[in-house]
Short mmCIF file of C-alpha atoms and ligand atoms in Angstrom, two decimals:
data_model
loop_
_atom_site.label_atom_id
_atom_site.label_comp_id
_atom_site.label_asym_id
_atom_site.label_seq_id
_atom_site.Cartn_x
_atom_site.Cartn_y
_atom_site.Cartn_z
CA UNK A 1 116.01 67.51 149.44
CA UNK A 2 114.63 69.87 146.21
CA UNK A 3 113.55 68.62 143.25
CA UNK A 4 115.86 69.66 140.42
CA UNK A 5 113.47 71.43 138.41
CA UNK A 6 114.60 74.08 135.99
CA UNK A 7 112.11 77.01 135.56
CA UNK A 8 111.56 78.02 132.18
CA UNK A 9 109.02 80.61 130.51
CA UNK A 10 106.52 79.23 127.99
CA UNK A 11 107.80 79.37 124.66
CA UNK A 12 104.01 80.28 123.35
CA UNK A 13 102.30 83.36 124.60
CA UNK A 14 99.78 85.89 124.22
CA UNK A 15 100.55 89.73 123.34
CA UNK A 16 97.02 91.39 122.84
CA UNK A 17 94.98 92.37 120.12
CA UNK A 18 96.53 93.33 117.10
CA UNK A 19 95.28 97.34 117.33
CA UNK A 20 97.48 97.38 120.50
CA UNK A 21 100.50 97.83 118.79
CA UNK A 22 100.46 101.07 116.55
CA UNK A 23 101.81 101.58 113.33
CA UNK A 24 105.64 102.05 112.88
CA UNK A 25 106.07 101.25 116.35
CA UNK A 26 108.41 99.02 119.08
CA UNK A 27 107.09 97.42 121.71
CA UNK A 28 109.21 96.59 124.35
CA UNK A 29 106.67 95.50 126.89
CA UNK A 30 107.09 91.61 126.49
CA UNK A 31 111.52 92.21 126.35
CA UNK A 32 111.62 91.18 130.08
CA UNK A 33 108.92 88.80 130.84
CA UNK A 34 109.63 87.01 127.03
CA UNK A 35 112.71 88.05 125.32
CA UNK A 36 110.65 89.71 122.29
CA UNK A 37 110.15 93.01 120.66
CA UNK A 38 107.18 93.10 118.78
CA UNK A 39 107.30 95.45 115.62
CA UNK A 40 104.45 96.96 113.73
CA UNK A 41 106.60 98.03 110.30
CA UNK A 42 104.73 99.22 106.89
CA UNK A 43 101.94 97.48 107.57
CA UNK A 44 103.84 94.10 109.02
CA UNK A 45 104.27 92.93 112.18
CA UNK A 46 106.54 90.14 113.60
CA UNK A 47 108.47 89.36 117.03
CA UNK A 48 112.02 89.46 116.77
CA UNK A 49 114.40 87.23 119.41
CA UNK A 50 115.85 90.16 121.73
CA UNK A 51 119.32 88.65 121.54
CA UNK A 52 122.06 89.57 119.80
CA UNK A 53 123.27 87.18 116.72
CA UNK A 54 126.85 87.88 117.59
CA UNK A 55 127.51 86.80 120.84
CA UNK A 56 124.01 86.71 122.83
CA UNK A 57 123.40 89.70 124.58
CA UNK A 58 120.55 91.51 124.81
CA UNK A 59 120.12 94.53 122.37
CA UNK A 60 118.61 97.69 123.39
CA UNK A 61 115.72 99.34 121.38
CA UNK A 62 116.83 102.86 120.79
CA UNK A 63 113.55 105.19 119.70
CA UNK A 64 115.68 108.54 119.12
CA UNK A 65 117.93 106.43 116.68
CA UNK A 66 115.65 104.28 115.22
CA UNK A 67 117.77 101.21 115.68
CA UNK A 68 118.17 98.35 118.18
CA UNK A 69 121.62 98.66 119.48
CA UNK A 70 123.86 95.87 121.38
CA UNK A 71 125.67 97.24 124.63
CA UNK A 72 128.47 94.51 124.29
CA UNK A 73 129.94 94.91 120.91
CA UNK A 74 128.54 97.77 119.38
CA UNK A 75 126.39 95.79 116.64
CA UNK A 76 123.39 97.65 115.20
CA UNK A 77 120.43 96.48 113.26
CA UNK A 78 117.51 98.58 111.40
CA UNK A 79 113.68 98.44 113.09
CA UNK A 80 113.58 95.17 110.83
CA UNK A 81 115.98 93.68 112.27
CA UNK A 82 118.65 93.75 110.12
CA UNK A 83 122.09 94.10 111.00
CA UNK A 84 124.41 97.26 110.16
CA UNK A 85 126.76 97.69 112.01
CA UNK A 86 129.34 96.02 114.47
CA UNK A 87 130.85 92.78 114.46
CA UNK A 88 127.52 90.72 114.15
CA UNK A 89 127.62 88.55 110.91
CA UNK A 90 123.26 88.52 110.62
CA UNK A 91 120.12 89.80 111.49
CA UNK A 92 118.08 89.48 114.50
CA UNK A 93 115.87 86.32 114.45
CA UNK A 94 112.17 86.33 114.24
CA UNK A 95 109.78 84.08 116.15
CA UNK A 96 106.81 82.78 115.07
CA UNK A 97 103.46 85.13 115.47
CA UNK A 98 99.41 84.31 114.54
CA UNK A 99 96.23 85.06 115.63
CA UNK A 100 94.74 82.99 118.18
CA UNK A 101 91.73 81.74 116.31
CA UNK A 102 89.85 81.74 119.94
CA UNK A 103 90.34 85.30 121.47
CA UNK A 104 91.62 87.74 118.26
CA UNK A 105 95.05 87.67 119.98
CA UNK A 106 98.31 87.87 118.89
CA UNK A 107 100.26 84.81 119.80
CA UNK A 108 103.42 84.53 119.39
CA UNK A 109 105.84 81.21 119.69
CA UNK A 110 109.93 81.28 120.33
CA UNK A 111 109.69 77.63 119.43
CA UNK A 112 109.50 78.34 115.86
CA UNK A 113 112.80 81.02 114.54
CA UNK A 114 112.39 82.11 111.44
CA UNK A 115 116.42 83.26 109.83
CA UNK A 116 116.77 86.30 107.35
CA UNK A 117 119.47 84.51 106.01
CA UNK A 118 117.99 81.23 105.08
CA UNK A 119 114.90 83.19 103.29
CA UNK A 120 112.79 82.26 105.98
CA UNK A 121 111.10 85.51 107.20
CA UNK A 122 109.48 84.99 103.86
CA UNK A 123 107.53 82.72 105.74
CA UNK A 124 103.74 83.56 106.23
CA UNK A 125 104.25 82.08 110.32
CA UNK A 126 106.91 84.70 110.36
CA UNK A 127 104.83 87.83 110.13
CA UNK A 128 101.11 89.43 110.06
CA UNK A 129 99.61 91.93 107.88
CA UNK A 130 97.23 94.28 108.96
FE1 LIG B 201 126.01 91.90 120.66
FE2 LIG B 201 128.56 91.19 120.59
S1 LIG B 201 126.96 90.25 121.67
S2 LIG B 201 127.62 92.87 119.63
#
């Protein structure tokens, strides 16, 4: 006999400090272990979902193109996350990010989505300013 216990990542996590992540830059380090890219753009940062908001796969940061790029379908979307290209009907979705008011950390929480499309990414949970 197992228990039926179903293994899932925490939704809230740590990334580092906020001078780890370099200006006009994505970070893919936390794509596996989390399911986020974290994006310093202009001065902003924010975690967006790494999965595709047309059918759910997971979309490929391309540096030399300066897009994320979906192997299923073809959909593209900008460094902010905004979609392009391909069949996908909206933007990537971001997650929640602060500071942890402990360490200086960046914490960021897939709980909370924040959707382009419903004005919420002009949320201030949504993003950080350096
Ligand atoms: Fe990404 Fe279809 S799932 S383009």
């Amino acid at each position: 006999m197992f228990p039926n216990v179903l293994y899932e990542p925490p939704t809230s996590f740590k990334v580092g400090q906020p001078t780890d992540f370099a200006p006009e830059t994505v970070d893919e380090r936390f794509v596996e272990s989390n399911g986020v890219f974290i994006v310093n753009d202009q001065g902003t940062m924010y975690a967006l979902i790494a999965i595709c908001t047309h059918l759910g796969c997971p979309p490929n940061w391309l540096e030399a193109q300066n897009k994320f790029k979906c192997p299923c379908h073809g959909s593209g979307y900008y460094r902010n996350g905004i979609n392009f290209e391909g069949p996908t009907p909206r933007p990537l979705e971001r997650a929640a990010i602060s500071i942890d008011p402990d360490d200086g950390q960046v914490l960021v929480d897939k709980a909370q989505k924040f959707l382009w499309e419903r004005g919420q990414w002009d949320d201030p949970s949504s993003y950080l300013t350096a």
